[in-house]
Structures are given as structure tokens and as C-alpha cells.
Tab-separated table of C-alpha atoms and ligand atoms in Angstrom:
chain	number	residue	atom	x	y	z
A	1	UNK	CA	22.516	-4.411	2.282
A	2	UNK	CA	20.581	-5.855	-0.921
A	3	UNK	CA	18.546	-2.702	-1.876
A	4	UNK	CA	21.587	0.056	-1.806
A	5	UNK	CA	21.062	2.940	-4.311
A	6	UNK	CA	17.422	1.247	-5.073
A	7	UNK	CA	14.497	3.244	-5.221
A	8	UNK	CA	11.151	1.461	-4.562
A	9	UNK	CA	7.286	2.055	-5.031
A	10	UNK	CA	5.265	-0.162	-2.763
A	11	UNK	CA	1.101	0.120	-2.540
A	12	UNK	CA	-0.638	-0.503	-0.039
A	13	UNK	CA	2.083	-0.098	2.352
A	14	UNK	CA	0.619	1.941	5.168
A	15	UNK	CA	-0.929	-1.255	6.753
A	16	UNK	CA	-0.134	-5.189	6.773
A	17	UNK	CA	2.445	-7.133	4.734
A	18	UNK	CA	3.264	-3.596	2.812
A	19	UNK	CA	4.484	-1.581	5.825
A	20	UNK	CA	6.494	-4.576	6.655
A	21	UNK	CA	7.839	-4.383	3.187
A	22	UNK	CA	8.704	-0.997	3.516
A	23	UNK	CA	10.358	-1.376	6.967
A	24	UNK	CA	12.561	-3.851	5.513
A	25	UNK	CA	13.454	-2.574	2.227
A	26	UNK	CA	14.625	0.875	4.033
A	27	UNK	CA	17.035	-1.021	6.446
A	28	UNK	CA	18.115	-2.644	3.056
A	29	UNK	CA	19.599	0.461	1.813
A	30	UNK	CA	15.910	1.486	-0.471
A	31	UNK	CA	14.394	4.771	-0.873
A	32	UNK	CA	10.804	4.081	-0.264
A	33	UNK	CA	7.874	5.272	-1.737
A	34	UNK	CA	4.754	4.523	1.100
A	35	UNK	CA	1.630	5.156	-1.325
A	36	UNK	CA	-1.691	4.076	0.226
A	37	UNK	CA	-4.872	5.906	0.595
A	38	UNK	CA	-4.443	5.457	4.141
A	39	UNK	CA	-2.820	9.211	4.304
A	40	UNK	CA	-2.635	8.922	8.383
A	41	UNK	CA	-1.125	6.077	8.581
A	42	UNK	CA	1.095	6.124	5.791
A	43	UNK	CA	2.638	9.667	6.815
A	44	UNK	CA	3.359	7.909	10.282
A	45	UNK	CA	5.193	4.891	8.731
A	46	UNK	CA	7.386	7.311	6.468
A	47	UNK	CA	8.144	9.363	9.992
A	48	UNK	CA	9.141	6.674	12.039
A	49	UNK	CA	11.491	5.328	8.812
A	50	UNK	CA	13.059	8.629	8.225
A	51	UNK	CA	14.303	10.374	5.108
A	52	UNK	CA	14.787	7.010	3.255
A	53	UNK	CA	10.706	6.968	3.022
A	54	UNK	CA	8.077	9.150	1.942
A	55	UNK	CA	4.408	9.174	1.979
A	56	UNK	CA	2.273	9.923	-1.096
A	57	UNK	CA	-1.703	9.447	-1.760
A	58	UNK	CA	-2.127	6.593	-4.112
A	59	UNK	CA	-5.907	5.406	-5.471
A	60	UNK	CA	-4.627	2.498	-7.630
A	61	UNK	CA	-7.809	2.097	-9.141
A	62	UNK	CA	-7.025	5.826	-10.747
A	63	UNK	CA	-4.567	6.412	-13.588
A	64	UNK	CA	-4.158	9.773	-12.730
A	65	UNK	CA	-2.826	9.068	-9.035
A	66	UNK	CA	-0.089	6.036	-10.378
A	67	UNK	CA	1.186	8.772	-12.726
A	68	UNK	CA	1.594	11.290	-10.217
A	69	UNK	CA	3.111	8.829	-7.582
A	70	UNK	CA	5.696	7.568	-10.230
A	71	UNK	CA	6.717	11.404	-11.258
A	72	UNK	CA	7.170	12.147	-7.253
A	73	UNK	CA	9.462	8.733	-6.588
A	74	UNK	CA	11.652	9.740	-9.584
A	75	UNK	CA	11.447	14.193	-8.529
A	76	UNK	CA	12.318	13.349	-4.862
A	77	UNK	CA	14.463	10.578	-4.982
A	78	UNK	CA	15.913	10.523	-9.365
A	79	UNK	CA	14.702	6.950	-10.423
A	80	UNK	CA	12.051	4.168	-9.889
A	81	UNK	CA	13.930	0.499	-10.281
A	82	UNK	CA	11.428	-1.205	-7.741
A	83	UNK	CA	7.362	-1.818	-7.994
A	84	UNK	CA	5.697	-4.205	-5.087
A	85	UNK	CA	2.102	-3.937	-6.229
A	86	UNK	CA	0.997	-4.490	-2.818
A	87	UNK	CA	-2.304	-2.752	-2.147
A	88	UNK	CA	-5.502	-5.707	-2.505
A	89	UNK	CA	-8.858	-6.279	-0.817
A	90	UNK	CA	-10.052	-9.285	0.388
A	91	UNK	CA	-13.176	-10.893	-0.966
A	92	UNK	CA	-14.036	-12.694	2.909
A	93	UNK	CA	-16.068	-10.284	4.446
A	94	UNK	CA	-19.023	-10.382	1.570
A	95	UNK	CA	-22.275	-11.518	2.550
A	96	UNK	CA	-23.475	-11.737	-1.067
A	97	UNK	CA	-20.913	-14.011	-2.754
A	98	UNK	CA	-22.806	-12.736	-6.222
A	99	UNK	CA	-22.696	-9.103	-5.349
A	100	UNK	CA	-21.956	-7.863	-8.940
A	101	UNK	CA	-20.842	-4.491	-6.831
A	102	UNK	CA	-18.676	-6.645	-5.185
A	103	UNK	CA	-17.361	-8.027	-8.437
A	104	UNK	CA	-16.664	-4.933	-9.795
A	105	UNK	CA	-14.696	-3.450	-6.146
A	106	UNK	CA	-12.551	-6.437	-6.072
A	107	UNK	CA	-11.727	-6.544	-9.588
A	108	UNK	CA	-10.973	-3.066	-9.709
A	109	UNK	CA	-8.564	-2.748	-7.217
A	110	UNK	CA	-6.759	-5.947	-7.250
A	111	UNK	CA	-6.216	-6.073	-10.886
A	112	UNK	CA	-6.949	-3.350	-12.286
A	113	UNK	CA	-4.694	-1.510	-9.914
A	114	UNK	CA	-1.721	-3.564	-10.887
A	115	UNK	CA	-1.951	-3.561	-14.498
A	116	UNK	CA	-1.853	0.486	-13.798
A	117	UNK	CA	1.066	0.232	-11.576
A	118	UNK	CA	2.413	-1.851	-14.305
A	119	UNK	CA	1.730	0.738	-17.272
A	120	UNK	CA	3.188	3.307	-15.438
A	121	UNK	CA	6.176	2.206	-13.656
A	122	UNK	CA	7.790	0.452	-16.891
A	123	UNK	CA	8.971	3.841	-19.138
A	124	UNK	CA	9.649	5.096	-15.368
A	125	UNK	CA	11.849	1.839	-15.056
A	126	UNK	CA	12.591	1.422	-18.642
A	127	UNK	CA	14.583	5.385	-17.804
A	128	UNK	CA	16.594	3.616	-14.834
A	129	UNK	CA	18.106	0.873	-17.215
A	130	UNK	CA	15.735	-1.581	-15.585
A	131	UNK	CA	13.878	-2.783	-12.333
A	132	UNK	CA	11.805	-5.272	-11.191
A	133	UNK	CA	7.994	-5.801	-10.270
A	134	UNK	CA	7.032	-7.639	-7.457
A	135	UNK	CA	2.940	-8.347	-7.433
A	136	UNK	CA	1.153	-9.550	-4.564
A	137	UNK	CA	-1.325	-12.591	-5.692
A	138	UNK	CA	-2.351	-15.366	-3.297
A	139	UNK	CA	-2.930	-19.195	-2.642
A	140	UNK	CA	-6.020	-18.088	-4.329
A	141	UNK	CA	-4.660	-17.020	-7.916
A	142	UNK	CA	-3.546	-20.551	-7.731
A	143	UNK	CA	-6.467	-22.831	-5.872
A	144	UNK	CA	-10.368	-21.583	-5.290
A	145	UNK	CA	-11.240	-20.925	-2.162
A	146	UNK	CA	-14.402	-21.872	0.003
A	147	UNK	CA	-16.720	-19.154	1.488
A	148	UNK	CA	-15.135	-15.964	-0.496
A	149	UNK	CA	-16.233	-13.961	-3.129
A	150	UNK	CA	-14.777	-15.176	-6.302
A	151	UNK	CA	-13.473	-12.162	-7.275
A	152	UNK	CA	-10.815	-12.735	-5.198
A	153	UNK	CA	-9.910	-15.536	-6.842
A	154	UNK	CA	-10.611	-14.051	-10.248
A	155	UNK	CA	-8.495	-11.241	-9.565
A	156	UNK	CA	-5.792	-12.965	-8.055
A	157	UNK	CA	-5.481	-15.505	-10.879
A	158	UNK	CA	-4.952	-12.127	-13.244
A	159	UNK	CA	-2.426	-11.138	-11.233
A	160	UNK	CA	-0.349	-14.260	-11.890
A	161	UNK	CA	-0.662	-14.362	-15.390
A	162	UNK	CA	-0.333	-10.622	-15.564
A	163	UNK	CA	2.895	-10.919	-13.924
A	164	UNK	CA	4.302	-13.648	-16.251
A	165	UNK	CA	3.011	-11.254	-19.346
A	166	UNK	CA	4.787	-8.873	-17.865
A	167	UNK	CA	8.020	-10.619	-17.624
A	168	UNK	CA	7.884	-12.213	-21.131
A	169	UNK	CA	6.961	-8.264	-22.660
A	170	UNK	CA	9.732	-6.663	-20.743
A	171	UNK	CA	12.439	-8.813	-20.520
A	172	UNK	CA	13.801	-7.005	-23.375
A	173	UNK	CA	14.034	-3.690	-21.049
A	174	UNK	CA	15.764	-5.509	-18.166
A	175	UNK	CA	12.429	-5.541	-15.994
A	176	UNK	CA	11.520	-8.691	-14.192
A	177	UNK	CA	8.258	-9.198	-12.548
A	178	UNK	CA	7.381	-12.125	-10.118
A	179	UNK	CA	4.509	-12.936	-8.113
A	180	UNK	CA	4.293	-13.767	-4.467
A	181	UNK	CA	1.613	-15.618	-3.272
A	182	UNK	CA	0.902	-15.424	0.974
A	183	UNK	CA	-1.021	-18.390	2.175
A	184	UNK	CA	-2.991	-17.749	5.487
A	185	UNK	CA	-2.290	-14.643	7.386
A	186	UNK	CA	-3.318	-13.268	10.192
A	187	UNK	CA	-5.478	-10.516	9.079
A	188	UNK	CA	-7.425	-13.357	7.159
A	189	UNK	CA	-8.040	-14.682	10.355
A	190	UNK	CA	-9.760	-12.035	11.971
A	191	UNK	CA	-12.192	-10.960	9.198
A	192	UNK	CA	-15.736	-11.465	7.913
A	193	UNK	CA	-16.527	-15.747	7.758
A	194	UNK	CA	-12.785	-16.660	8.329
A	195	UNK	CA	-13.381	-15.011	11.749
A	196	UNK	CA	-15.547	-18.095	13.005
A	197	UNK	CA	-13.796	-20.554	15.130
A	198	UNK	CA	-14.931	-23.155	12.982
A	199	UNK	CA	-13.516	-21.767	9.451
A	200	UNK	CA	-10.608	-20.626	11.325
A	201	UNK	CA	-9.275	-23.913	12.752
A	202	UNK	CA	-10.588	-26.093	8.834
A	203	UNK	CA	-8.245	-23.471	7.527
A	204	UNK	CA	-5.551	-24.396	10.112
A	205	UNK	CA	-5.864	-27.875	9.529
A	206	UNK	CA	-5.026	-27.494	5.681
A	207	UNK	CA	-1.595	-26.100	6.197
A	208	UNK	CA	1.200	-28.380	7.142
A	209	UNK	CA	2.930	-26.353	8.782
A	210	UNK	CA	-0.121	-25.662	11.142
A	211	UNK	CA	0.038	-21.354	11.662
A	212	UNK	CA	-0.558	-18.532	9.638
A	213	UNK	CA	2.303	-16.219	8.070
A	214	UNK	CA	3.678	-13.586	9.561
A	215	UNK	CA	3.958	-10.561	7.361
A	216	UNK	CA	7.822	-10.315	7.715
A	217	UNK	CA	8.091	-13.856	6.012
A	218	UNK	CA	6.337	-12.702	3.268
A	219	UNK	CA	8.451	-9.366	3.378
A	220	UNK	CA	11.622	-11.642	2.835
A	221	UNK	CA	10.085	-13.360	0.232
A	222	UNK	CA	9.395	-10.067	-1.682
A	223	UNK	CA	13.424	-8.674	-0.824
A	224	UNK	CA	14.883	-11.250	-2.917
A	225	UNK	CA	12.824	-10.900	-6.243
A	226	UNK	CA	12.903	-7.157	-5.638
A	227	UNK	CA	16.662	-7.780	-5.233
A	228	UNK	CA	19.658	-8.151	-7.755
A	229	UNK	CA	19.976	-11.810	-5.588
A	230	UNK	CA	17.094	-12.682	-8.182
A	231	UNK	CA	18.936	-11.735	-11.017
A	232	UNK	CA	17.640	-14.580	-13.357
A	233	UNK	CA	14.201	-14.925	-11.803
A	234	UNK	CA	11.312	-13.704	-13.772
A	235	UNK	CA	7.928	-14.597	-14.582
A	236	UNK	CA	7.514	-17.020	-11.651
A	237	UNK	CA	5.708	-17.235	-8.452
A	238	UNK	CA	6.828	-17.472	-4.982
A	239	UNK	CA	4.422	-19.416	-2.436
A	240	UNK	CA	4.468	-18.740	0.922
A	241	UNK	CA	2.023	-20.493	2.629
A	242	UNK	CA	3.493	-22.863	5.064
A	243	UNK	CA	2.939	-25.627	2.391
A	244	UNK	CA	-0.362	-25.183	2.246
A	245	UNK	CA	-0.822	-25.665	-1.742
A	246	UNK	CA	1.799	-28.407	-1.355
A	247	UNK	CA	-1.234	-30.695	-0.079
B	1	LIG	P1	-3.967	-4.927	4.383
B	1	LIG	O1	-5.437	-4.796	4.316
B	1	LIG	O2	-3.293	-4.973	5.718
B	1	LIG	O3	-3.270	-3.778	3.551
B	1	LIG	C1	-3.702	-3.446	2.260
B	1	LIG	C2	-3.404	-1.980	2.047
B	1	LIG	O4	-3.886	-1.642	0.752
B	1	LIG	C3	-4.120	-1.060	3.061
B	1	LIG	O5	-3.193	-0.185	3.669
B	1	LIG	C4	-5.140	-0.315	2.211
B	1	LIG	O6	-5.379	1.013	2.628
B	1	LIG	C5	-4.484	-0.363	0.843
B	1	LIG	N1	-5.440	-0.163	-0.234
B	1	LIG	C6	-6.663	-0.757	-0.386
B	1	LIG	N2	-7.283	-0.252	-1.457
B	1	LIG	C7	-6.428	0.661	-2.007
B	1	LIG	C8	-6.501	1.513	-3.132
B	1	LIG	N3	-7.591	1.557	-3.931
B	1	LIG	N4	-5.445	2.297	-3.411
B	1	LIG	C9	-4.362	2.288	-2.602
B	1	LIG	N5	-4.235	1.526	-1.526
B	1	LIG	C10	-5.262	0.711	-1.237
B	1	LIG	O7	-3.584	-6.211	3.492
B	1	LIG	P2	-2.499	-7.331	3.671
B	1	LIG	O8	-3.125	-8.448	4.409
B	1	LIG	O9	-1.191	-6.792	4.116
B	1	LIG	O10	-2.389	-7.805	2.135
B	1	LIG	C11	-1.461	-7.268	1.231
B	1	LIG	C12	-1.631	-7.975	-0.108
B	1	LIG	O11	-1.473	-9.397	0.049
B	1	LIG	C13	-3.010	-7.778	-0.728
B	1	LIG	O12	-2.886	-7.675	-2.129
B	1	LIG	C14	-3.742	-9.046	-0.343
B	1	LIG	O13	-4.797	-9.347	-1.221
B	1	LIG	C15	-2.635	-10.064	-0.424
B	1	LIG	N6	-2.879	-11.256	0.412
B	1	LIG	C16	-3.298	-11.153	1.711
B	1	LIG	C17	-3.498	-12.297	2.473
B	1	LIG	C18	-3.974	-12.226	3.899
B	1	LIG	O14	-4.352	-13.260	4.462
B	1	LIG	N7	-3.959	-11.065	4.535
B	1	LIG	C19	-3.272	-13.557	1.906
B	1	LIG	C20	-2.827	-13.630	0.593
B	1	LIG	C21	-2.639	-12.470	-0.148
């Protein structure tokens, strides 16, 4: 087991490639943290995961709520040495690519939310002796994208660099902090334009491997730079995307 004795805060994780996460890290030997605003959902996923998980309300666009979930991971379960900065919304189902409301939504949650799940997990980590800080970007921190609002690019692109700022700031407190970045995945392929046929199978086309992901792939990918396996790895980013930015 890779995650024995490891405590872990993971957003977003009621739903997608963040339960997934979750599921994995606890059969790793992790205490869990499940922190969504999806309260339902979450409290189900901690259930069927047992004591190893727990579910707490999480708004990462609020200050307020990462402080209180980071002083409940280290009450119930004595230390925080893991962040996966998981939760994001997509920018595909916009019908207004200018929507400055838009703008401001996806900003605010995917990058905003981080660099708050950043501020607030280091001391917490920094108190452990150390952790590391796994932040979901994208293909599209990396390459624009046709058809989305580019928020989602904007904010995607801040999480990479935030991530390497992260890692040069903190190396010094024995926190890493590594980016993952999920090509196509299913959900994409379902929602607002990337649902049409047409989008669907240009998308397709792109990746040489010729699927999506699946969110346990990306899951894996997140283990090791969560893990002590990536003991020297920091301020990079991990691509999973079937080779798709390999083109
Ligand atoms: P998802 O929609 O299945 O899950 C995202 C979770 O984040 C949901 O449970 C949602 O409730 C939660 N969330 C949204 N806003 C929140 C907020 N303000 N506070 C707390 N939780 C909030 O997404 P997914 O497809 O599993 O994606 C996970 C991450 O990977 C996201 O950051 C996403 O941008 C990124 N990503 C996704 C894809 C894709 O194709 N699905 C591709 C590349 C990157």
C-alpha cells in the first residue's frame, strides 16, 4: 500500500475523476477527506468507503469553508500530508464564449479555489513535516482549445504555473506540488458543444491513441505524485491524454 498512515484532502471528489481518487487512495492505506458541495453524494461515497473516508461541505471558492475542511481532516483524523485540488468546471457548455459572468464562474472556482486550497493546506502540511499537492489542470492549461470558453483555458494555465510556484516556494517545507493534466474524458464527451457527433469524433481523431480517459487512469496518475514513489518530483506536470498533446 503507497498511502499507509497518509491523510488526504481531495475536492471535488463526490463525482468524476475525484471519487475515483478517493476510492483508490482509501484501498491505498489513506484517510480521506471527500469535500464537495455535492453533500448527497459525497456522504454516499464516504459510506460505501468506510471509516477511512469522511464527507465534509467544501465551497472552494470560500476561504472560510477550506479553513474549516483543513481543521476537520487534521481533528478527525491528526494531520493533512495530501491536497488533490480536484474540484473544476468546465467552460463547454457556454453559449456566450464572452460571458464576462462566465469569466468570472470559471475563474473563480478553478483557480481561485486552488490557490485557497493551497493557502490553507501548507501551515496544515507544513505541521505534518511535509506533504504534497496534487492540482488538477488540463490539455488546456497547456494548448487552447476550440469551441470553449476561454476561461477554461485561462484558468487552467494558472493552475500550472501556480503549481510550479508552489513547488519552488515550498520546497523548503518538504511540500511538493505537481500538476496533472487529463486529456479527453468522458464527461467532456457528453456535455454542452462537445456533445455533437461532429465535435465529438474531430476530438477523437486528435488523440493517437483514439478513446477518451477513463477516470481511474487519471486516478493512478494522481497516486504516484501524491505518493512517497514521487519523492523527487515537484513542480512538473503529468499528461494524460492518450498522446493527445504529443501531436
Ligand atoms: P466532475 O464534474 O465529475 O466533478 C467535479 C466535482 O467538483 C463535482 O463533484 C462538483 O460538485 C465539484 N465542484 C464544482 N464546483 C465546486 C465548488 N465550488 N466547491 C467544491 N466542489 C465543487 O469533473 P471531472 O470531469 O471529474 O473533473 C475533475 C477535474 O479534472 C476538474 O478540475 C476538471 O476541470 C479537470 N478536467 C476534466 C476533464 C474532463 O474531460 N472531464 C478534462 C481535463 C481536466
Amino acid at each position: 500500500m503507497r498511502l499507509t498512515g497518509k491523510v488526504a484532502i481531495i475536492s471535488g471528489a463526490a463525482s468524476g475523476m475525484g471519487a475515483a481518487t478517493a476510492r483508490l487512495f482509501a484501498r491505498e492505506g489513506a484517510k480521506v477527506v471527500i469535500a464537495d458541495l455535492l453533500e448527497e453524494q459525497g456522504r454516499a461515497l464516504a459510506a460505501s468507503i468506510g471509516p477511512a473516508a469522511r464527507f465534509e461541505r467544501l465551497d472552494v471558492t470560500d476561504e472560510a469553508s477550506w479553513a474549516a475542511v483543513v481543521a476537520a481532516a487534521r481533528q478527525h483524523f491528526g494531520r493533512l500530508d495530501i491536497l488533490v485540488n480536484n474540484a473544476g468546471i468546465s467552460g463547454s457548455a457556454e453559449q456566450d464564449l464572452y460571458s464576462t459572468e462566465a469569466w468570472h464562474r470559471i475563474m473563480t472556482v478553478n483557480a481561485t479555489g486552488v490557490f485557497f486550497g493551497t493557502k490553507y493546506a501548507v501551515p496544515a502540511m507544513t505541521a505534518s513535516g511535509g506533504g504534497s499537492i496534487v492540482n488538477l489542470s488540463s490539455i488546456a492549461g497547456i494548448i487552447g482549445s476550440d469551441g470553449i470558453h476561454m476561461a477554461y483555458n485561462a484558468s487552467k494555465g494558472a493552475v500550472r504555473l501556480m503549481t510550479k510556484s508552489t513547488a519552488v516556494q515550498h520546497a523548503k517545507d518538504n511540500i511538493r506540488a505537481n500538476s496533472v493534466h487529463p486529456g479527453v474524458m468522458p464527461p467532456m464527451l457528453t456535455s454542452g458543444r462537445t456533445a455533437d457527433p461532429e465535435v465529438r469524433a474531430k476530438r477523437m481523431n486528435v488523440i493517437p491513441m483514439r478513446r477518451p480517459g477513463e477516470a481511474d487512469e487519471v486516478a493512478n496518475a494522481i497516486l504516484f505524485l501524491a505518493s512517497d514513489d514521487a519523492s523527487y518530483v515537484t513542480g512538473t506536470e503529468l499528461v494524460v491524454d492518450g498522446g493527445a498533446v504529443a501531436i
